Short mmCIF file of C-alpha atoms in Angstrom, two decimals:
data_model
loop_
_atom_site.label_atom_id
_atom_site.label_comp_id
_atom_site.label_asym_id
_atom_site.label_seq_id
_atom_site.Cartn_x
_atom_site.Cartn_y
_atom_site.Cartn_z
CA UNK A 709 24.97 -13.81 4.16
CA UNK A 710 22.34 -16.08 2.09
CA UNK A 711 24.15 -18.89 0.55
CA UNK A 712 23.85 -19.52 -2.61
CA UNK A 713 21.55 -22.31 -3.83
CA UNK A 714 19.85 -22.06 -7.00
CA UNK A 715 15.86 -22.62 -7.25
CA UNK A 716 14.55 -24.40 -10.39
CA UNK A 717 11.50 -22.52 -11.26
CA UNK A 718 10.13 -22.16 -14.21
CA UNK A 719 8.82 -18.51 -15.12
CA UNK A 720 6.17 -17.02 -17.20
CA UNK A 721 6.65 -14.67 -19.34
CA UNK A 722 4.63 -13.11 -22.19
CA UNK A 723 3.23 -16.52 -23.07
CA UNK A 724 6.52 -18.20 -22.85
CA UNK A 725 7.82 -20.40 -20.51
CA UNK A 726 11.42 -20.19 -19.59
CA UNK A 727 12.95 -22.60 -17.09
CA UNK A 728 15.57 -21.08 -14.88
CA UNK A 729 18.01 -21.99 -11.81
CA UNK A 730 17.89 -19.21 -10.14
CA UNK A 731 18.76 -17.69 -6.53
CA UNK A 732 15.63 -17.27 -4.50
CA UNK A 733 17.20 -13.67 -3.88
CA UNK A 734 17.33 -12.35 -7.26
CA UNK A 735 14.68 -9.80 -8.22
CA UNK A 736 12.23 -10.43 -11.10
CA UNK A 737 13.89 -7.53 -12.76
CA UNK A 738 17.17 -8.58 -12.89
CA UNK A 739 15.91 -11.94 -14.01
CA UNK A 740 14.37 -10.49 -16.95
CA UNK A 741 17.09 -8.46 -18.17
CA UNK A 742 20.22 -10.71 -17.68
CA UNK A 743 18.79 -14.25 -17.79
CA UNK A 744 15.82 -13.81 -19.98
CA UNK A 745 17.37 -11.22 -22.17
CA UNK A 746 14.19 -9.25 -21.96
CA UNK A 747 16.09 -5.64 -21.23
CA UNK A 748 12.76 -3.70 -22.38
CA UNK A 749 12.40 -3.69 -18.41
CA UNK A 750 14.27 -0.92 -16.91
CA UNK A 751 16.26 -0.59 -13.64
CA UNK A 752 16.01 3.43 -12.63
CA UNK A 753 16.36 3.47 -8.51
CA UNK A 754 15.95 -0.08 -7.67
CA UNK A 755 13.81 0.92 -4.63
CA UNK A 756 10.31 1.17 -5.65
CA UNK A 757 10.37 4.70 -6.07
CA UNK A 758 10.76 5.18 -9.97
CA UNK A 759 8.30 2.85 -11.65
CA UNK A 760 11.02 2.05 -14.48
CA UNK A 761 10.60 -1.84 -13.69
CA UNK A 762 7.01 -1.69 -14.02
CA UNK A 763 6.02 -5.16 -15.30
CA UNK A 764 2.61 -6.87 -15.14
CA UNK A 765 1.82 -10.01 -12.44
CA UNK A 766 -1.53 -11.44 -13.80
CA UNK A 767 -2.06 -8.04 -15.41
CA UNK A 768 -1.41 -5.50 -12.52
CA UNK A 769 1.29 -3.60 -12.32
CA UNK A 770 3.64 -4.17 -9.67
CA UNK A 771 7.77 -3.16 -9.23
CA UNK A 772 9.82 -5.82 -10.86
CA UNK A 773 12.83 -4.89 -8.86
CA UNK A 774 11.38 -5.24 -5.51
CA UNK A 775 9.77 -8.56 -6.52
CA UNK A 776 11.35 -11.41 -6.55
CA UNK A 777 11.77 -13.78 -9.16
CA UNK A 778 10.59 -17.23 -7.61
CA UNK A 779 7.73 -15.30 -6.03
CA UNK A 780 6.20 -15.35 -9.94
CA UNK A 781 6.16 -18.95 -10.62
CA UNK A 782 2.55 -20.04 -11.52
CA UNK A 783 1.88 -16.62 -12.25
CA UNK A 784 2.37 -14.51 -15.67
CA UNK A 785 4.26 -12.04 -16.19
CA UNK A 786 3.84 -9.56 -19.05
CA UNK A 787 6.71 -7.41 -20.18
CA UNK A 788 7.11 -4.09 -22.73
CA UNK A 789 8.09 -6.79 -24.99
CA UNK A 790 4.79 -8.84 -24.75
CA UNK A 791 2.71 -5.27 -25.74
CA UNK A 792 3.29 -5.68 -29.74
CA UNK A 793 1.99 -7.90 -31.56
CA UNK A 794 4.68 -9.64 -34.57
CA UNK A 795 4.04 -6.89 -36.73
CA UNK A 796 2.04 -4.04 -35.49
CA UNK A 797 2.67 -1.91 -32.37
CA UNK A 798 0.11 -1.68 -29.84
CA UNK A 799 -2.33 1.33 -30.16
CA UNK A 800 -0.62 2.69 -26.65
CA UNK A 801 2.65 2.19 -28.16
CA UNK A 802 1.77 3.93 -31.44
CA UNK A 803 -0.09 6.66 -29.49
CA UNK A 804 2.88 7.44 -27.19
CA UNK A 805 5.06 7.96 -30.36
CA UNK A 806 3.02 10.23 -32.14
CA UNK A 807 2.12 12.81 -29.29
CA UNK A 808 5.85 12.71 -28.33
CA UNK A 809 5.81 11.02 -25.14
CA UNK A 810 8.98 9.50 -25.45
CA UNK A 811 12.01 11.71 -24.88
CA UNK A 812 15.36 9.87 -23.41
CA UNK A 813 12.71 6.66 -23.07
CA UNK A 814 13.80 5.24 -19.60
CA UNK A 815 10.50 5.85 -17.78
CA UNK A 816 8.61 4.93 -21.36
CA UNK A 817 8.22 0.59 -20.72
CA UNK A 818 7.10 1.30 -17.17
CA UNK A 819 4.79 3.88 -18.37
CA UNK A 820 3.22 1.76 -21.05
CA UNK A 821 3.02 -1.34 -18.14
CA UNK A 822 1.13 0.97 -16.13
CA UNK A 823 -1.27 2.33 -18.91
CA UNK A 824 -1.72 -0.84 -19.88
CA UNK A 825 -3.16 -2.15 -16.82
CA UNK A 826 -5.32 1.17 -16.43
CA UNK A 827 -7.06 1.04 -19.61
CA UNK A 828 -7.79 -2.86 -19.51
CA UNK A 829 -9.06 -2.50 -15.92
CA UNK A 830 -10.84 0.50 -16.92
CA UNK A 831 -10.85 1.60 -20.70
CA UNK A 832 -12.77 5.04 -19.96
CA UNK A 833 -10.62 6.49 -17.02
CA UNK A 834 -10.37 10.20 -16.64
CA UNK A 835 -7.84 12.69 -16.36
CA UNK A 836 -7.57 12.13 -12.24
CA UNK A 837 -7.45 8.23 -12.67
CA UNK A 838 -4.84 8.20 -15.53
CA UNK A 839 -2.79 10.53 -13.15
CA UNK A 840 -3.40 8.18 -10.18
CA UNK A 841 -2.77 5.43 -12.64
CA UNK A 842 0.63 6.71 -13.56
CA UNK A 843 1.73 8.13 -10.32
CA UNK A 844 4.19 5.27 -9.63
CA UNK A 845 5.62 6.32 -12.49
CA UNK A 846 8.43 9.21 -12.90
CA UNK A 847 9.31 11.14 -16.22
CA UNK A 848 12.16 13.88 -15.85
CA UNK A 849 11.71 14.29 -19.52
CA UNK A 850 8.48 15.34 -20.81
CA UNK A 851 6.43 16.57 -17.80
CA UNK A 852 3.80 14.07 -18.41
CA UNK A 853 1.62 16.10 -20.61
CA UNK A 854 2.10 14.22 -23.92
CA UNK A 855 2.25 10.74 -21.82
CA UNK A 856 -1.56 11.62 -20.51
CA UNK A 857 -2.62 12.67 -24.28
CA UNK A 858 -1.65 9.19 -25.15
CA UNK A 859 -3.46 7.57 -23.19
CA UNK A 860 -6.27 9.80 -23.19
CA UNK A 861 -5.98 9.25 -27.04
CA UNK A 862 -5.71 5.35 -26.22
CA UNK A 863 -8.78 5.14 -24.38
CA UNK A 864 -10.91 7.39 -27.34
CA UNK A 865 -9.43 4.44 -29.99
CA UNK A 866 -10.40 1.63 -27.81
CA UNK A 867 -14.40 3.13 -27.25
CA UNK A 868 -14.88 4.22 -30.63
CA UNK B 964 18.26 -19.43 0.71
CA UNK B 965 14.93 -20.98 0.03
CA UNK B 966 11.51 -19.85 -0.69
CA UNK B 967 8.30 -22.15 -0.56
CA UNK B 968 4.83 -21.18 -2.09
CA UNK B 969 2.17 -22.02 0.59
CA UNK B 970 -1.26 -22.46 0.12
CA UNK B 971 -2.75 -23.43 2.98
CA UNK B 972 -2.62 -21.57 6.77
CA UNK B 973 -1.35 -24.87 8.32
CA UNK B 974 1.55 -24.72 5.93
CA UNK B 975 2.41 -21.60 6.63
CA UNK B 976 2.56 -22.13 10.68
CA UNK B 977 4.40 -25.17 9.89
CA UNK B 978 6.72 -23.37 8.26
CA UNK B 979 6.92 -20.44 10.42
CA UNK B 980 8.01 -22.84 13.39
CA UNK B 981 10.32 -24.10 11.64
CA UNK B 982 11.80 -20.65 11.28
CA UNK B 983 10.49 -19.16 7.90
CA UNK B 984 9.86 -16.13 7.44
CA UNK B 985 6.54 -14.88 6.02
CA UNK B 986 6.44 -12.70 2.69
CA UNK B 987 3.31 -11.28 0.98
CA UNK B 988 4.38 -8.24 -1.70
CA UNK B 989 7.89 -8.08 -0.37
CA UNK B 990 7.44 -4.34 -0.79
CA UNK B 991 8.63 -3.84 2.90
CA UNK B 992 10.85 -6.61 3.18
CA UNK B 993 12.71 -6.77 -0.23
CA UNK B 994 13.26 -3.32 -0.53
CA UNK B 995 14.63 -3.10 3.07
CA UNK B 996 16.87 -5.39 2.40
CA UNK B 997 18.65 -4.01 0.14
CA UNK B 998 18.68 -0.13 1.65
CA UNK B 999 20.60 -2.43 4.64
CA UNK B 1000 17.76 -2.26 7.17
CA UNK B 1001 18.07 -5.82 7.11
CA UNK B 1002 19.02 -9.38 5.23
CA UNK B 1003 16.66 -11.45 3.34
CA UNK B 1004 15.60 -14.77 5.66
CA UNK B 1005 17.45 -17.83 4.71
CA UNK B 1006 13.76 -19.37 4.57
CA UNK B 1007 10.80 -17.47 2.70
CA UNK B 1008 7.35 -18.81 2.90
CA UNK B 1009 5.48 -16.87 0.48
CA UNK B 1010 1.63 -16.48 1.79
CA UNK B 1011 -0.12 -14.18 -1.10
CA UNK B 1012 -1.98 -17.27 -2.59
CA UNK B 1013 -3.10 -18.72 0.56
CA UNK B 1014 -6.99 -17.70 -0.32
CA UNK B 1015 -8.25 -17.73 3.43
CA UNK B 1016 -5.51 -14.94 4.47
CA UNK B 1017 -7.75 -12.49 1.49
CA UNK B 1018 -11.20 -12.73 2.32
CA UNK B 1019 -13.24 -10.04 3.99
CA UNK B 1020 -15.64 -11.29 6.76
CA UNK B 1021 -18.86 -9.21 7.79
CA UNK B 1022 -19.77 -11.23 10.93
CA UNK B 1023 -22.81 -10.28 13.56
CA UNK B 1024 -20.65 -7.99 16.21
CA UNK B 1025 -17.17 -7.58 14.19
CA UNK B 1026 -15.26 -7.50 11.16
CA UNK B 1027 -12.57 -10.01 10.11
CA UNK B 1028 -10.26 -8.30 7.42
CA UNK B 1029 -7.99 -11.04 5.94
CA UNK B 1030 -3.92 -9.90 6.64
CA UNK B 1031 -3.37 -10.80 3.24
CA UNK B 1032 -6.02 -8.18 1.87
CA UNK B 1033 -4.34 -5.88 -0.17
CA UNK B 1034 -4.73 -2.15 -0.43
CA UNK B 1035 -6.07 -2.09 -3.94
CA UNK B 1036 -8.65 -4.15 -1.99
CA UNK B 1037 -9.38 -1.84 1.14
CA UNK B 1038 -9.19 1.01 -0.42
CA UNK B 1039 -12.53 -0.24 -3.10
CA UNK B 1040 -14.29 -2.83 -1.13
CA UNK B 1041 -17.75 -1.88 -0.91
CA UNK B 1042 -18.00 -2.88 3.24
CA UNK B 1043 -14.65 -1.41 4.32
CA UNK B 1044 -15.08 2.09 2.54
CA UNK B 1045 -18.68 2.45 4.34
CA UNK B 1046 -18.22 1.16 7.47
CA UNK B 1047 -14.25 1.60 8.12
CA UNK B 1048 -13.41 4.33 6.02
CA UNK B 1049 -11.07 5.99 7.35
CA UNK B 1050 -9.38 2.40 6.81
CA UNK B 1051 -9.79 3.11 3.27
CA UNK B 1052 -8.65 6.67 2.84
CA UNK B 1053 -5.08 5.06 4.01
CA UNK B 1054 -4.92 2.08 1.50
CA UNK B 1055 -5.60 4.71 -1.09
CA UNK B 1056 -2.54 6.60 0.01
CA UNK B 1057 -0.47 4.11 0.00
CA UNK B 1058 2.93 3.74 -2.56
CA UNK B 1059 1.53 4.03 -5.75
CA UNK B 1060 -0.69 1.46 -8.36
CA UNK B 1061 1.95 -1.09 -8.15
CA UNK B 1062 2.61 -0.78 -4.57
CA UNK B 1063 -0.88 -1.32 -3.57
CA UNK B 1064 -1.79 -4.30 -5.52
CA UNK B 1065 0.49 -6.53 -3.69
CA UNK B 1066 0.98 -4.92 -0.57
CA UNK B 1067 -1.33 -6.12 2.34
CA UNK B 1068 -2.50 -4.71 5.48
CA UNK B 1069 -0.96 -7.62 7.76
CA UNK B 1070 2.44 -6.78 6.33
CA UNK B 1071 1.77 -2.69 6.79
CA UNK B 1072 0.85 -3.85 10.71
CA UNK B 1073 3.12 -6.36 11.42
CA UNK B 1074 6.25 -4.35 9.71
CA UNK B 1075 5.45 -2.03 12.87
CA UNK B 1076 6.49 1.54 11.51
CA UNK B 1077 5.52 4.08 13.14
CA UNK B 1078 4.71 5.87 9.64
CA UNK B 1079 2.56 2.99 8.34
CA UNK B 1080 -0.46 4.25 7.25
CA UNK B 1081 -3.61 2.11 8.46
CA UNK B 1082 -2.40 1.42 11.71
CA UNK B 1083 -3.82 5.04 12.90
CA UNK B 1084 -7.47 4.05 11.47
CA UNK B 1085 -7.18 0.60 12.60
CA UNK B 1086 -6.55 2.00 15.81
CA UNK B 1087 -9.20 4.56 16.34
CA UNK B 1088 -11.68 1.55 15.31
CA UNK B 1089 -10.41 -0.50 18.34
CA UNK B 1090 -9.04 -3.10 15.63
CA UNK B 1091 -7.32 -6.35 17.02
CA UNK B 1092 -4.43 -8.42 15.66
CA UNK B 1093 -5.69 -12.06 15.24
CA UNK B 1094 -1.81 -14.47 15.81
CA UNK B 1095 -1.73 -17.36 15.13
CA UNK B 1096 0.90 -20.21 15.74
CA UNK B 1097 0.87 -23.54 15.39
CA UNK B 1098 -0.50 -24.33 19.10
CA UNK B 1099 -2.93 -21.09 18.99
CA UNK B 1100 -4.40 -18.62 18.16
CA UNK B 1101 -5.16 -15.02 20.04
CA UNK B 1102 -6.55 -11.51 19.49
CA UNK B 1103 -4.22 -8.38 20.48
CA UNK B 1104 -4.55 -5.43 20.61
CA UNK B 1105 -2.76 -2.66 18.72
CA UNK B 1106 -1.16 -1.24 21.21
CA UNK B 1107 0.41 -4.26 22.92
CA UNK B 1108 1.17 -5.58 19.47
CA UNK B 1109 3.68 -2.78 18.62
CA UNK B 1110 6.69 -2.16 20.59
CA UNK B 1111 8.53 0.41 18.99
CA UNK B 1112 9.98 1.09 15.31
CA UNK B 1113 9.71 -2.01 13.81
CA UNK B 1114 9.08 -4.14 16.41
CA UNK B 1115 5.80 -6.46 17.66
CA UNK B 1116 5.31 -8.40 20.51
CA UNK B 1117 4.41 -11.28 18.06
CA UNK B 1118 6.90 -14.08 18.40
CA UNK B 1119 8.71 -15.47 15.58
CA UNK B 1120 6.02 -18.75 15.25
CA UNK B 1121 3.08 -16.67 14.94
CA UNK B 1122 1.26 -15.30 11.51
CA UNK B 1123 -1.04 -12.45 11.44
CA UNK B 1124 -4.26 -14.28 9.64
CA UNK B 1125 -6.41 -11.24 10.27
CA UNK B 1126 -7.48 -7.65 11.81
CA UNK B 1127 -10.81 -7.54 13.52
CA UNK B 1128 -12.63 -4.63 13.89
CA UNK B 1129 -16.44 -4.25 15.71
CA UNK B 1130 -18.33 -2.81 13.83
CA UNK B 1131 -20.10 0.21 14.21
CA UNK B 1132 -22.98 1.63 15.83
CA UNK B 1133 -25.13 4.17 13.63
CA UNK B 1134 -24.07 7.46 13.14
CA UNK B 1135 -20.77 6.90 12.98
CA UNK B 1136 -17.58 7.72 10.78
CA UNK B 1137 -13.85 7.70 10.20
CA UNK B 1138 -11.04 9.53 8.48
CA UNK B 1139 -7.42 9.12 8.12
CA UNK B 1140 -5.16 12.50 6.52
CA UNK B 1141 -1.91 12.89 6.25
CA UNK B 1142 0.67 15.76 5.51
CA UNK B 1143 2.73 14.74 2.47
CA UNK B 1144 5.28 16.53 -0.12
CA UNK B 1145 3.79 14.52 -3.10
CA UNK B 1146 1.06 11.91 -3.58
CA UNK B 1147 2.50 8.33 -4.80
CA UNK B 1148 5.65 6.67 -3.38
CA UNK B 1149 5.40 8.66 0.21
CA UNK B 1150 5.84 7.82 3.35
CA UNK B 1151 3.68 10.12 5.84
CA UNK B 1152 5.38 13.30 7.62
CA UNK B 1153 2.73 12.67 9.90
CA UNK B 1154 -0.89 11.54 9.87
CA UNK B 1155 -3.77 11.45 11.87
CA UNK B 1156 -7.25 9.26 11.70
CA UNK B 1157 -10.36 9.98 13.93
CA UNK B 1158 -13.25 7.91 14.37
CA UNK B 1159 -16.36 9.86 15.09
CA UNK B 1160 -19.88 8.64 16.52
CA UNK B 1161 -22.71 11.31 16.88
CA UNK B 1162 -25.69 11.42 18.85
CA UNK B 1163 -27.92 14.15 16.66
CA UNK B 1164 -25.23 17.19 16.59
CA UNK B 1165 -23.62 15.87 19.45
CA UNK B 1166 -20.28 13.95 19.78
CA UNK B 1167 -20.69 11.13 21.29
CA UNK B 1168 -18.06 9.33 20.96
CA UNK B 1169 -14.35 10.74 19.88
CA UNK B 1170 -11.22 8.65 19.24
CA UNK B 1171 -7.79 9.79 17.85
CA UNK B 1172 -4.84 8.13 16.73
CA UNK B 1173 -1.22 9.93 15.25
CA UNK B 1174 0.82 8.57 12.85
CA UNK B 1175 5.05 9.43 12.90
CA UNK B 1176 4.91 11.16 15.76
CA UNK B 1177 6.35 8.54 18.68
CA UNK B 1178 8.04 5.26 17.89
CA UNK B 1179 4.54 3.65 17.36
CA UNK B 1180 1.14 4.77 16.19
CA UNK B 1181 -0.57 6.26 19.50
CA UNK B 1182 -3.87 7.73 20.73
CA UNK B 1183 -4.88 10.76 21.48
CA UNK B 1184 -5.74 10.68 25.22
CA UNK B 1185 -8.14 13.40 27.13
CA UNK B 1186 -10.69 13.93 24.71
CA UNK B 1187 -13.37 13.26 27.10
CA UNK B 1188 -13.78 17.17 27.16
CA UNK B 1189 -15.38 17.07 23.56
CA UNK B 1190 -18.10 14.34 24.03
CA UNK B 1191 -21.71 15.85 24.17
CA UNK B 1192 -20.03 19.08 22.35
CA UNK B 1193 -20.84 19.10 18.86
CA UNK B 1194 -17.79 18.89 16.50
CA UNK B 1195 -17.37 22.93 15.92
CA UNK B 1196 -14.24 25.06 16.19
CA UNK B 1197 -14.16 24.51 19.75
CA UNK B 1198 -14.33 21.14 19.90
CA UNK B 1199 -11.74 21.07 16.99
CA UNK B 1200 -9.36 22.80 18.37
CA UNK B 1201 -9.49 21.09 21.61
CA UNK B 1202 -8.34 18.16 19.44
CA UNK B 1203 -5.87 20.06 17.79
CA UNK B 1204 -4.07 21.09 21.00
CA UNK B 1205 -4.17 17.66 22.64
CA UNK B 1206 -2.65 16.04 19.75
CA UNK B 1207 0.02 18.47 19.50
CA UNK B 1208 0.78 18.15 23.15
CA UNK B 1209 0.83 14.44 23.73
CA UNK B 1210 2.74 13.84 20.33
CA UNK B 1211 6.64 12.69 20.52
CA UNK B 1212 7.76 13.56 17.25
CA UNK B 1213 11.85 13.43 16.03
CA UNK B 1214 13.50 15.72 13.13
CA UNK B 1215 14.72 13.67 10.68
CA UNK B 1216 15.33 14.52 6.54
CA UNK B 1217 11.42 15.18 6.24
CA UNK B 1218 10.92 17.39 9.12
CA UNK B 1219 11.87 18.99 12.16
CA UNK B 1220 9.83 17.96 15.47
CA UNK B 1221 8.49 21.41 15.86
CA UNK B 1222 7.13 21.06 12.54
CA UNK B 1223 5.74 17.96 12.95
CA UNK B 1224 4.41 18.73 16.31
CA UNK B 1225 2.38 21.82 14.96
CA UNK B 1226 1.16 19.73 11.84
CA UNK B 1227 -0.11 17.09 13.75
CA UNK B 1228 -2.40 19.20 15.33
CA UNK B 1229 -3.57 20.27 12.07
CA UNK B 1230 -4.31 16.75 11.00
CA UNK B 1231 -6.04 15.95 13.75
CA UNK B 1232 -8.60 18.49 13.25
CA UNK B 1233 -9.09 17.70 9.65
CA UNK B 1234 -9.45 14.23 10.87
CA UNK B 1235 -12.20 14.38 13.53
CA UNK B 1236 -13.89 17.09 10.82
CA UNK B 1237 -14.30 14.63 8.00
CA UNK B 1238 -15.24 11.65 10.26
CA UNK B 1239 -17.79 13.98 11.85
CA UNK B 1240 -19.26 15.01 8.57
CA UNK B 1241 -19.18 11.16 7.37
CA UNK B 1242 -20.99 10.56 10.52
CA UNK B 1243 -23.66 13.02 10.33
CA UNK B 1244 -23.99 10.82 6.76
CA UNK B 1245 -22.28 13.24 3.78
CA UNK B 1246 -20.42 11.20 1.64
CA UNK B 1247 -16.65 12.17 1.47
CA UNK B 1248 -14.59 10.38 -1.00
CA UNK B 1249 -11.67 8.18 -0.36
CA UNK B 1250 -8.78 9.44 0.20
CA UNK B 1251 -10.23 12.40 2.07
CA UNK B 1252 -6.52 13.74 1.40
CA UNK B 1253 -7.77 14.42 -2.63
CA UNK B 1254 -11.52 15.14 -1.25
CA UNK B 1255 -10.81 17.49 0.50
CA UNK B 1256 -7.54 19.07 -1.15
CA UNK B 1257 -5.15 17.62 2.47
CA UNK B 1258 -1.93 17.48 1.37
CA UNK B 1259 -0.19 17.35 -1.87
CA UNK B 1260 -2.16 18.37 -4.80
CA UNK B 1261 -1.55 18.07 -8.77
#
């Protein structure tokens, strides 16, 4: 058994700072949603295999339930939350609406975390790469299809 | 329990004699932990931002490949996917976006599966482990460096800072496949990577190495037969057979043994194929597992 002995770190997040006492065995995820109150950031399997925790660590994607929290400090960490701006969705967000990518809307933060960092490291990827892009990312709703057109979609809006 | 943010080597030794344990992505270690393969360490010492462990070194005779290197990394750097590809076309298979960006190859090494998927290609290239402790520092190689699921002969005080690979004479390539059910998140049924040099058509020089088939990553012994042959259906098979024969594989959820065992043999071929054909100087992309249609498709 780990004993318990809060770390003060101070987190990241969207742009925010938040300082937190926290134990070094807590992952980032569960951070988020029950300290932070950021519950945009999904738990699905808590075991990598989902991509429902999807966050962004200096703008990559990585599993925010296999991470943990102290690991982040100095680092920045952008959630679903940090995607709009105060009034306006972002164009991935709209996109995803409107070509009905969003069914239950579990997988649908992780998604958009992992689009996210695909079009901003590359903002003309193709069919193959958005698949590769999104393949740590499950969907037992819409069978991708619609997710892909948004993005596709995404990436037209951002080169035109 | 504790965790410290190192940025230095020295700190990290210090630490580990002290009795830290190392953590780079945590994508082995955290997620073990909680499917009760093991506890978290009382003492973390977190080593992703030390900037020495992440550098790729192309020196006169070998290559040094930082342990903290991540897949995203192999799997793109210019020098590794031309010279140790087959190094490459296993970083690409690994976990998925996320998983790659933080995972490293001294964590996929030192975590000592026997279904990790670079230690077949690191093998086949005659790769060593670089340790270091706190009093030294040696080179060892793959083979005496795993010991069976999960377990190295590295002692508790010593870090892996690097993998060092010579580098290669002309006319040579490598290739790492493996048989999967689907292509992100998967661990290998089994695998198989083949490094390949040629002399004209000729074989010249043939190594083999299996992955999840024995309770480490082993070569492929015998081959001798297929050197001076060129790499045609005769020499393939040959390959095929010996993997098959000298492979130790269990059944588990993902397989029977006697399905594994054939499969293997499969792999093998495909292996020693698409190094040959990178050796003779056709450009394959990485992973060879989406080039050339191995494995799970779309």
């Amino acid at each position: 058994m780990s004993t318990s002995n809060p770390q003060a770190v101070t987190l990241n997040v969207n742009g925010v700072p938040y300082p937190v006492a926290i134990d070094t065995s807590r992952t980032l995820s569960t951070v988020l949603r029950n300290e932070l109150g950021l519950t945009g950031t999904k738990e699905g399997c808590d075991d990598c295999e989902c991509g429902a925790c999807m966050v962004l660590l200096d703008g990559r994607p990585i599993n925010s339930c296999s991470y943990l929290a102290v690991q982040t400090q100095g680092r920045e960490v952008t959630t679903v939350e940090g995607l709009a701006s105060q009034d306006d969705l972002a164009p991935l967000q709209r996109n995803i609406l409107a070509a009905g990518g969003v069914q239950c809307g579990f997988c649908t933060p992780g998604m958009l975390m992992s689009a996210t960092a695909l079009l901003d490291e590359n903002p003309t990827p193709t069919e193959e790469e958005i698949r590769i892009g999104l393949s740590g990312n499950l969907c037992r709703c819409t069978g991708y299809a619609r997710i892909l057109d948004s993005v596709i979609q995404t990436s037209v809006e951002i080169n035109s | 329990m504790t965790m410290t943010i190192a940025t230095t080597i020295d700190e990290i030794l210090s630490g580990l004699s002290q009795g830290a344990r190392p953590i780079a992505g945590g994508t082995d270690l955290v997620v073990g932990s909680r499917q009760g393969k093991g506890t978290l360490p009382e003492h973390l010492i977190a080593i992703d931002r030390v900037s020495e462990l992440a550098h790729i070194e192309v020196g006169a005779e070998t290559t040094r490949i930082g342990s903290g290197v991540t897949h995203a990394t192999l799997m793109t750097d210019p020098t590794i996917v031309a010279s140790f590809t087959g190094v490459s076309d296993a970083a690409a298979l690994v976990g998925s976006p996320a998983t790659r960006n933080v995972g490293t190859i001294g964590g996929n090494v030192m975590n000592g599966s026997p279904a990790m998927d670079t230690g077949a290609p690191l093998v086949v290239l005659g790769a060593q482990a670089e340790l270091a402790s706190t009093s030294a520092t040696r080179l060892v190689d793959l083979d005496e460096l795993w010991v069976g699921p999960g377990r190295t002969s590295a002692a508790d005080d010593e870090l892996c800072t690097a993998l060092v690979i010579p580098n290669r004479p002309e006319s040579s390539g490598s290739a790492y496949v493996r048989l999967e059910y689907r292509r992100a998140m998967e661990i290998a049924i089994v695998g198989a990577a083949a490094a390949v040099t040629l002399d004209g058509d000729a074989i010249s020089s043939v190594r083999v190495a299996l992955t999840a088939v024995a309770p480490t990553i082993i070569s492929v012994g015998g081959l001798d037969a297929v050197v001076g042959q060129p790499a045609d259906e005769a020499a393939l098979a040959a390959v095929s057979e010996a993997s098959s024969e000298q492979a130790a594989p269990i059944s588990d959820l993902r397989a029977s043994d006697r399905y594994r065992r054939h499969m293997i043999g499969v792999m093998a071929r495909r292996a020693v194929e698409a190094a040959a054909r990178r050796a003779s100087g056709e450009t394959i992309s990485v992973p060879v597992n989406r080039a050339l249609g191995v494995g799970a498709q779309s």
